[in-house]
Amino acid sequence: MRMRTPRLSKEFWYSVATVAAIILGTFLYLSATRPLADRSLAGTAARALHAIESGVPSEFPNGGAQRFSEALGNNTEMADLFLISDSGLRMPKTRDHVEGALLMFTVANEVWIAHDNKQDRPAASDIAGLSSAIARSAELQDLTSVDASGTLRLDNSDMRAVSLLLTLGQAETEKAEASATQE
Amino acid sequence: MFPLRWWMPFAVFIPSYLLRLIGLATVFGPVEDMYMHVENAFYYTRYGLLGPDNWWTHPAKHIGLRFASVMLGNDILGWRMSGVIMGSVAVVVAALIARRLFRSAYPALLTAVLFALDPLSIAFSRTTFEDTIATCLTLCAILFWLRALEDDRTADWLLCGLSLGIAVACRQYAAIPGVLMLGVTLFVLRRERIGVIARTGLPVLGVAIISYYCWWLPWIARGNTMPDWWHLQYDSLHVQGANFQGFGPALMGMVDPQGWLFRWVGLVLRRPVDGREVVSMMSSDPVIWVFFAPAIAYLIYRSIVRRRPEWMMIGLSFIALYAFFVLANRPIMVYSALSIVPLGCLAVGYAVSRFGPKARWAVLAAAALWGLYLYPLAAGIAVPLQPYAWLLERVHTVGG
């Protein structure tokens, strides 16, 4: 017996065409707005980094690290989100600056805590990220020295290293903000 | 029931979709907690780990979010698009429920307009993940349940169980309408033999339970056992139980301008409110929401008069979910009240349809204009402040 192919109604094909148009339109719209979404996320990450700076007390360099630690803890999420997203991959310059700013602020916090614990010359190996920060900044390398046992140490007397790390972090934040609008 | 033309669902879907899609690329800033969900989704799908934050959140969300990231991009658009799609589909499903419940075009139309333009629904569709999916699937479960009650088709019963199981896997409060549907079904089938009831109910329950548990398979496949699962559920309930308060504080909260649904009382009492409350007030849209309570009461009254248990189910679902959220000790506007919006819209749609022909079209036009007026505030789209100055001033500064 010959099988007959069922005829699909006109309404069915209209529906299929409408669904196809919606899907196509959506992907065109997403493609068109993706650069804007990337810049928006990058800008939010940069603003969150600015909020970390607000944790530096006005009486700096006096005072403890607590307020800065809190500001750091509360404002890194959007930067982390940007770094793990595809937006971060599509904006390598901004990503580099955001990473740099996060690194400088995180290391500044650790060095500050070490200072609060009466350690003015912490070893690079004792603080996570310090070696990377030193490798990134020539000014920071000027504050390092090698002691008799061959350990690389950072000179943080008078909070010089923390101050420099904060300045470097601020500079990276500003670069990230500028880059987020241009890249 | 009016015939369903092919273009009708699209006529509802496309405007709802556009309202949720426009300006999607804008990040609202620290308001969103995507940083938590994206990380959790990655850890669960890659390593089967729940955490680091919100470890008690169900894994369906993680799998769904990871799937959306893969399909639509691991960026702000990809993370948000599933909410946009499901939020728009929910509007269509709500309109189809209204069509089936009330057998008339007007309630379906008004429900669609109210829900499509509801500020909370728009905001949720663009910023949250699991609530939108849970609400959409709960509505699908209600639609299939209505079809099953009417036509008694096996496919509808099973789709009802499937939708409900996945909805509960996203948000556990979706079980509340599920329990009520079960109760009403038993009431409708009360004169049937026990064998008929079991033949209908057990497969539905089975599908619902399986579709709930299957989301845990990656977790179980990585070496966790059923005792681990029970421990996790216990700890989860313990942690989430801390979010709930007693009736006393909940009722006290209602007389405050921050009180949910009765927030409009703050306007009447002319009390000062802060900027965050202004946003909440816009989200909760007091002008529309104030009609929810009387409309639900009217729907329940009519369900008794007309002997319509399915209308009663809608009314009771609203009340039960409302009570659930009122007892939560967290700012409800920002979390989980989305699921009651469509139920309230259904009741308002029905109540207004009982008015005279001129009044109800005027209500439809007014609701649409009001929703469009609030739309930029709900969608976070930059607009001149001037048209909103009077409103914001009244809400923000009066009575200090």
XYZ file of C-alpha atoms in Angstrom:
583
model
C 0.000 0.000 0.000
C 1.312 3.424 -0.887
C 1.892 5.664 2.128
C 0.565 9.204 1.861
C 2.532 12.020 3.417
C 0.208 14.048 5.639
C -0.286 17.603 4.450
C 0.628 20.182 7.040
C -1.657 23.162 7.291
C -0.796 26.693 6.256
C -1.133 27.762 9.878
C 1.570 25.291 10.877
C 4.020 26.747 8.388
C 3.132 30.297 9.436
C 3.921 29.314 13.028
C 7.224 27.714 12.016
C 8.183 30.822 10.037
C 7.307 33.094 12.969
C 9.349 31.002 15.425
C 12.282 31.010 12.978
C 12.008 34.792 12.611
C 11.972 35.228 16.411
C 15.071 33.012 16.828
C 16.919 34.734 13.987
C 15.982 38.184 15.253
C 17.094 37.247 18.761
C 20.514 36.105 17.647
C 20.970 39.186 15.464
C 19.991 41.382 18.403
C 22.316 39.528 20.765
C 25.185 39.808 18.300
C 24.569 43.518 17.891
C 24.339 44.250 21.618
C 27.108 41.902 22.801
C 29.851 44.600 22.624
C 27.622 46.865 24.711
C 27.068 44.040 27.228
C 30.831 43.446 27.421
C 31.529 47.126 28.060
C 28.720 47.281 30.605
C 30.108 44.340 32.584
C 33.661 45.679 32.336
C 32.483 49.111 33.509
C 30.694 47.535 36.473
C 33.860 45.603 37.364
C 35.902 48.823 37.225
C 33.384 50.649 39.417
C 33.548 47.799 41.941
C 37.336 48.202 41.995
C 36.873 51.919 42.723
C 34.711 50.912 45.666
C 37.675 48.954 47.054
C 39.681 52.195 47.110
C 37.042 53.714 49.361
C 38.185 51.268 52.051
C 41.426 53.202 52.531
C 40.864 55.245 55.713
C 41.431 58.993 55.616
C 44.030 58.706 58.399
C 46.192 56.439 56.187
C 48.949 55.265 56.748
C 47.867 55.118 60.375
C 45.104 52.737 61.379
C 44.570 49.042 60.796
C 43.751 47.005 57.716
C 40.258 46.010 58.833
C 38.253 48.577 56.876
C 40.222 47.942 53.716
C 39.846 44.170 54.143
C 36.074 44.592 54.378
C 35.950 46.822 51.297
C 38.039 44.287 49.414
C 35.854 41.386 50.544
C 32.654 43.167 49.528
C 33.679 44.437 46.116
C 35.631 41.796 44.270
C 32.673 39.763 43.004
C 31.865 41.803 39.915
C 35.549 41.882 38.938
C 35.757 38.100 39.405
C 32.604 37.691 37.318
C 34.109 39.769 34.521
C 37.302 37.711 34.626
C 35.525 34.341 34.312
C 33.135 35.536 31.587
C 33.550 35.544 27.823
C 33.430 39.346 28.055
C 36.802 39.176 29.812
C 38.185 37.047 26.982
C 36.906 39.471 24.369
C 38.444 42.473 26.154
C 42.048 41.375 26.860
C 43.388 44.842 27.723
C 40.632 45.553 30.223
C 40.999 42.061 31.608
C 44.702 42.618 32.134
C 44.081 45.875 34.010
C 41.289 44.381 36.123
C 43.549 41.439 36.993
C 46.378 43.840 37.808
C 44.187 46.012 40.021
C 42.799 42.989 41.861
C 46.315 41.636 42.360
C 47.667 44.939 43.703
C 44.727 45.464 46.071
C 44.837 41.869 47.326
C 48.581 42.001 47.944
C 48.247 45.454 49.569
C 45.715 43.977 51.967
C 47.995 41.060 52.875
C 51.051 43.279 53.329
C 48.942 45.653 55.435
C 47.799 42.772 57.645
C 51.440 41.666 57.985
C 52.294 45.231 59.049
C 49.513 45.096 61.677
C 51.204 41.892 62.901
C 54.543 43.769 63.281
C 56.089 42.323 60.119
C 57.624 45.207 58.176
C 59.747 43.058 55.882
C 57.532 40.142 54.784
C 59.050 37.432 52.617
C 57.695 37.300 49.062
C 56.987 33.615 49.509
C 54.808 34.275 52.584
C 52.247 36.427 50.767
C 50.099 35.028 47.968
C 50.551 37.018 44.765
C 53.420 39.169 46.016
C 55.940 37.636 43.612
C 53.578 38.304 40.697
C 53.042 41.888 41.864
C 56.807 42.430 42.118
C 57.303 40.975 38.646
C 54.640 43.381 37.302
C 55.999 46.602 38.783
C 59.486 48.074 38.574
C 58.695 50.507 41.421
C 57.840 47.594 43.669
C 61.096 45.850 42.733
C 62.953 48.895 44.125
C 61.448 48.127 47.537
C 62.718 44.554 47.604
C 65.959 43.151 48.903
C 67.477 39.727 49.464
C 68.508 38.892 53.036
C 71.432 36.760 54.235
C 69.447 33.529 53.852
C 68.645 34.355 50.227
C 64.961 35.183 50.867
C 63.389 37.950 48.794
C 61.785 40.477 51.165
C 59.617 43.541 50.656
C 60.417 46.703 52.575
C 57.190 47.987 54.142
C 58.649 50.296 56.761
C 56.382 53.368 57.166
C 53.802 51.492 55.026
C 55.739 52.452 51.917
C 54.956 49.203 50.106
C 51.238 49.316 50.961
C 51.028 52.909 49.808
C 52.745 52.016 46.536
C 50.542 48.939 46.019
C 47.413 51.032 46.544
C 48.687 53.636 44.066
C 49.424 50.905 41.541
C 45.982 49.377 42.126
C 44.305 52.756 41.603
C 46.289 53.315 38.417
C 45.259 49.900 37.088
C 41.625 50.612 38.019
C 41.664 53.877 36.091
C 43.230 52.150 33.101
C 40.578 49.418 33.312
C 37.837 52.041 33.387
C 39.285 53.874 30.393
C 39.869 50.654 28.517
C 36.316 49.425 29.211
C 34.886 52.300 27.161
C 37.393 52.046 24.315
C 38.089 48.370 23.714
C -14.016 28.886 24.880
C -12.949 31.076 21.969
C -10.983 29.297 19.207
C -7.229 29.630 19.364
C -5.822 31.054 16.105
C -2.189 30.376 15.204
C -1.169 34.009 15.616
C -2.666 34.531 19.075
C 0.202 33.077 21.184
C 2.682 35.059 19.086
C 0.647 38.249 19.515
C 1.096 37.833 23.266
C 4.642 36.468 23.204
C 6.334 38.996 20.896
C 5.417 42.194 22.836
C 6.239 40.477 26.161
C 9.541 39.290 24.725
C 10.479 42.715 23.384
C 9.648 44.352 26.719
C 12.056 41.962 28.416
C 14.741 42.048 25.725
C 15.216 45.779 25.184
C 18.254 47.159 26.989
C 19.239 43.726 28.277
C 22.939 44.517 27.912
C 22.867 47.019 30.768
C 24.234 45.759 34.066
C 22.453 47.130 37.102
C 25.546 46.788 39.261
C 25.802 45.240 42.681
C 22.034 44.611 42.786
C 22.537 41.469 40.740
C 24.029 38.365 42.291
C 25.044 36.719 39.043
C 28.621 36.431 40.308
C 27.382 33.830 42.784
C 25.146 31.841 40.437
C 27.580 31.680 37.511
C 30.374 30.410 39.709
C 28.071 27.859 41.366
C 26.842 26.628 37.974
C 30.408 26.123 36.816
C 31.451 24.204 39.943
C 28.378 21.966 39.913
C 28.532 21.035 36.242
C 32.319 20.572 36.225
C 32.955 18.983 39.629
C 29.511 18.089 41.022
C 30.066 20.515 43.900
C 27.314 22.546 45.507
C 28.735 25.914 46.517
C 30.788 27.900 47.363
C 27.822 30.236 47.979
C 24.188 29.251 48.381
C 25.086 25.558 48.653
C 21.463 24.797 49.540
C 20.231 25.997 46.142
C 18.916 23.150 44.028
C 21.085 21.817 41.222
C 18.469 22.312 38.477
C 19.388 25.981 38.477
C 23.087 25.244 38.066
C 22.530 22.867 35.157
C 20.098 25.269 33.478
C 22.390 28.249 33.879
C 25.390 26.339 32.550
C 23.334 25.138 29.589
C 22.230 28.735 28.898
C 25.863 29.887 29.110
C 26.936 27.275 26.579
C 24.057 27.961 24.184
C 23.810 31.743 24.399
C 27.209 32.862 25.661
C 29.030 32.941 28.984
C 28.310 36.616 29.480
C 25.607 38.906 30.773
C 23.338 38.233 27.747
C 23.668 34.470 27.969
C 23.019 34.451 31.709
C 19.890 36.558 31.322
C 18.320 35.223 28.137
C 16.754 32.130 29.674
C 14.864 34.384 32.108
C 13.729 36.578 29.233
C 12.459 33.599 27.241
C 10.756 31.861 30.153
C 9.305 35.128 31.460
C 7.741 35.794 28.054
C 6.463 32.229 27.672
C 4.901 32.555 31.143
C 2.761 35.447 29.870
C 1.442 33.296 27.009
C 0.738 30.386 29.356
C -1.088 32.687 31.798
C -3.287 33.933 28.946
C -4.004 30.324 27.883
C -4.934 29.472 31.476
C -7.327 32.455 31.549
C -8.864 31.310 28.263
C -9.447 27.819 29.643
C -10.626 28.960 33.071
C -13.009 31.738 32.085
C -13.936 30.769 28.492
C -13.776 34.348 27.302
C -11.328 36.569 25.440
C -11.338 39.569 27.746
C -9.888 37.927 30.908
C -7.163 36.348 28.776
C -6.339 39.696 27.187
C -6.281 41.641 30.464
C -4.232 38.909 32.183
C -1.703 39.046 29.344
C -1.489 42.865 29.446
C -1.152 43.028 33.235
C 1.418 40.237 33.450
C 3.423 41.361 30.410
C 3.751 44.869 31.831
C 4.074 43.970 35.496
C 7.257 45.710 36.724
C 8.228 42.872 39.046
C 7.827 40.326 36.272
C 9.926 42.438 33.890
C 12.652 43.011 36.485
C 12.744 39.314 37.449
C 12.813 38.151 33.845
C 15.930 40.236 33.277
C 17.865 39.627 36.451
C 17.002 36.308 38.105
C 17.227 32.787 36.867
C 15.317 30.134 38.778
C 12.225 32.114 39.860
C 11.227 32.866 36.291
C 11.627 29.233 35.263
C 9.774 27.977 38.345
C 6.879 30.381 37.721
C 6.654 29.534 34.022
C 6.694 25.780 34.685
C 4.164 26.078 37.516
C 1.846 27.870 35.089
C 2.475 25.127 32.498
C 1.568 22.535 35.151
C -1.677 24.408 35.895
C -2.519 24.621 32.177
C -1.916 20.884 31.618
C -3.856 20.118 34.783
C -6.852 22.122 33.501
C -6.657 20.334 30.152
C -6.388 16.972 31.929
C -9.381 17.694 34.167
C -11.424 18.597 31.112
C -10.324 15.995 28.547
C -8.691 13.325 30.773
C -5.815 12.755 28.361
C -2.859 10.799 29.759
C -0.365 13.076 28.013
C -1.760 16.137 29.829
C -1.541 14.424 33.214
C 2.054 13.380 32.588
C 3.073 16.814 31.265
C 1.513 18.329 34.372
C 3.675 16.077 36.572
C 6.782 16.767 34.487
C 6.338 20.571 34.611
C 5.634 20.515 38.307
C 8.641 18.297 39.122
C 11.053 20.598 37.278
C 9.415 23.695 38.795
C 9.906 22.290 42.307
C 13.488 21.374 41.388
C 14.054 25.076 40.657
C 12.085 26.524 43.568
C 10.473 24.447 46.284
C 7.533 26.822 46.741
C 6.213 25.511 43.416
C 5.093 22.474 45.419
C 2.352 24.603 47.038
C 0.180 24.873 43.893
C 1.069 21.228 43.256
C -0.413 20.124 46.567
C -3.512 22.233 45.920
C -3.916 20.755 42.437
C -3.710 17.301 43.979
C -6.330 18.218 46.570
C -8.736 19.655 44.002
C -8.182 16.635 41.725
C -9.090 14.284 44.578
C -12.161 16.427 45.261
C -13.249 16.245 41.611
C -12.633 12.481 41.486
C -14.197 11.830 44.888
C -16.999 9.689 43.453
C -14.636 7.576 41.326
C -13.368 4.173 42.432
C -9.999 4.095 44.200
C -8.489 2.148 41.283
C -9.335 4.949 38.815
C -7.852 7.558 41.134
C -4.674 5.533 41.615
C -4.360 4.894 37.862
C -4.528 8.639 37.236
C -2.582 9.937 40.202
C 0.329 7.549 40.676
C 1.935 8.028 37.227
C 1.630 11.811 37.637
C 3.260 11.696 41.048
C 5.902 9.296 39.727
C 6.797 11.578 36.810
C 6.903 14.601 39.120
C 9.211 12.859 41.609
C 11.511 11.500 38.895
C 11.751 14.856 37.132
C 12.589 16.411 40.497
C 15.314 13.936 41.436
C 16.996 13.587 38.054
C 18.698 16.972 38.555
C 20.648 15.428 41.423
C 22.150 12.709 39.214
C 25.477 14.523 38.569
C 25.819 14.922 42.331
C 24.988 11.286 43.038
C 27.150 10.074 40.154
C 30.157 11.699 41.791
C 29.991 9.394 44.786
C 27.350 10.927 47.059
C 24.824 8.552 48.557
C 21.192 8.779 49.582
C 22.124 9.306 53.275
C 24.291 12.231 52.067
C 21.267 13.555 50.215
C 19.082 13.318 53.298
C 21.737 15.097 55.402
C 21.942 17.827 52.782
C 18.160 18.267 52.769
C 18.104 18.488 56.564
C 20.889 21.077 56.653
C 19.247 22.985 53.832
C 15.897 23.127 55.632
C 17.683 24.177 58.814
C 19.447 27.060 57.071
C 16.436 28.189 55.079
C 14.153 27.849 58.069
C 16.124 30.696 59.646
C 14.711 32.949 56.925
C 11.196 32.584 58.252
C 9.631 34.588 61.017
C 6.485 34.157 63.063
C 3.077 35.593 62.242
C 3.463 38.469 64.704
C 6.465 40.184 63.099
C 5.051 39.417 59.665
C 1.755 41.130 60.437
C 3.516 44.031 62.126
C 5.535 44.501 58.959
C 2.400 44.954 56.952
C 1.310 48.124 58.705
C 4.686 49.652 57.962
C 5.249 51.368 54.603
C 7.648 48.535 53.829
C 4.835 46.018 54.154
C 4.296 43.976 51.082
C 1.061 44.477 49.161
C -0.050 46.988 51.775
C 2.853 49.189 50.771
C 0.362 51.638 49.326
C -0.725 52.366 52.894
C 2.540 54.281 53.167
C 1.246 56.649 50.524
C -2.063 57.101 52.247
C -0.424 57.618 55.635
C 2.015 60.073 54.028
C 5.047 58.570 55.702
C 8.581 59.201 54.442
C 10.283 56.361 52.616
C 13.859 55.987 51.369
C 15.224 55.524 47.864
C 15.369 51.753 48.080
C 11.705 51.680 48.982
C 10.890 53.827 45.979
C 12.381 51.138 43.755
C 10.474 48.466 45.665
C 7.248 50.403 45.332
C 7.723 50.669 41.616
C 8.469 46.957 41.479
C 5.412 45.961 43.416
C 3.226 48.304 41.361
C 0.776 49.122 44.152
C -1.768 50.543 41.749
C -2.368 47.119 40.190
C -1.459 44.945 43.156
C -3.972 46.630 45.411
C -6.678 44.972 43.292
C -5.212 41.496 43.776
C -6.701 40.859 47.224
C -10.328 41.860 46.402
C -10.108 40.107 43.016
C -8.925 36.870 44.650
C -11.709 37.125 47.241
C -14.233 37.632 44.414
C -12.813 34.675 42.459
C -13.139 32.389 45.477
C -16.690 33.620 46.090
C -17.624 32.962 42.458
C -15.964 29.540 42.551
C -18.317 28.572 45.388
C -21.397 30.057 43.675
C -20.601 28.520 40.287
C -19.137 25.286 41.748
C -15.822 25.685 39.927
C -13.078 23.939 41.969
C -10.379 24.992 39.497
C -11.137 28.670 40.225
C -10.867 27.831 43.887
C -7.440 26.268 43.243
C -6.180 29.533 41.679
C -7.489 31.573 44.616
C -6.089 29.207 47.238
C -2.726 29.024 45.466
C -2.491 32.807 45.618
C -3.349 32.847 49.326
C -0.994 29.971 50.214
C 1.944 31.429 48.271
C 1.177 34.871 49.678
C 1.249 33.507 53.241
C 4.477 31.650 52.482
C 6.187 34.812 51.268
C 4.781 37.051 53.984
C 6.305 34.757 56.594
C 9.729 34.957 54.977
C 12.047 37.232 56.861
C 13.653 38.701 53.777
C 12.611 41.550 51.472
C 10.020 39.707 49.447
C 9.947 42.170 46.588
C 13.518 41.344 45.775
C 13.123 37.590 45.971
C 10.273 35.274 45.240
C 6.930 37.010 44.856
C 6.907 36.531 41.075
C 4.856 33.339 41.315
C 1.804 35.110 42.725
C 1.708 37.833 40.046
C 0.088 35.715 37.304
C -2.461 34.314 39.763
C -3.385 37.849 40.837
C -3.572 38.953 37.197
C -5.909 36.023 36.414
C -8.227 37.050 39.236
C -8.186 40.729 38.246
C -8.822 39.759 34.611
C -11.864 37.764 35.625
C -13.211 40.356 38.076
C -12.942 43.206 35.558
C -14.577 41.080 32.856
C -17.731 41.085 34.983
C -17.995 44.876 34.625
C -19.931 46.652 31.891
C -18.492 46.588 28.377
C -17.332 50.224 28.373
C -15.732 50.172 31.808
C -13.688 47.057 31.134
C -12.116 48.410 27.948
C -11.256 51.614 29.776
C -9.619 49.494 32.520
C -7.632 47.592 29.887
C -6.374 50.821 28.297
C -5.552 52.370 31.675
C -3.657 49.240 32.825
C -1.642 49.184 29.601
C -0.784 52.893 29.819
C 0.185 52.630 33.493
C 2.410 49.607 32.814
C 4.108 51.358 29.895
C 4.639 54.437 32.070
C 6.427 52.351 34.722
C 8.322 50.260 32.184
C 11.548 52.324 32.045
C 11.822 52.207 35.838
C 11.327 48.445 35.860
C 13.732 47.818 32.986
C 16.455 50.193 34.207
C 16.326 52.193 30.984
C 17.609 55.770 31.249
C 14.758 58.222 30.660
C 14.181 61.900 31.533
C 13.211 62.112 35.170
C 10.687 64.890 34.633
C 7.637 62.711 33.803
C 8.292 60.759 37.005
C 9.149 63.725 39.229
C 5.671 64.136 40.674
C 5.331 60.426 41.403
C 8.799 60.012 42.896
C 8.413 63.155 44.970
C 5.137 61.954 46.435
C 6.522 58.513 47.164
C 9.899 59.699 48.371
C 9.545 62.873 50.365
C 6.009 63.508 51.522
C 5.066 63.631 55.152
C 8.600 63.826 56.610
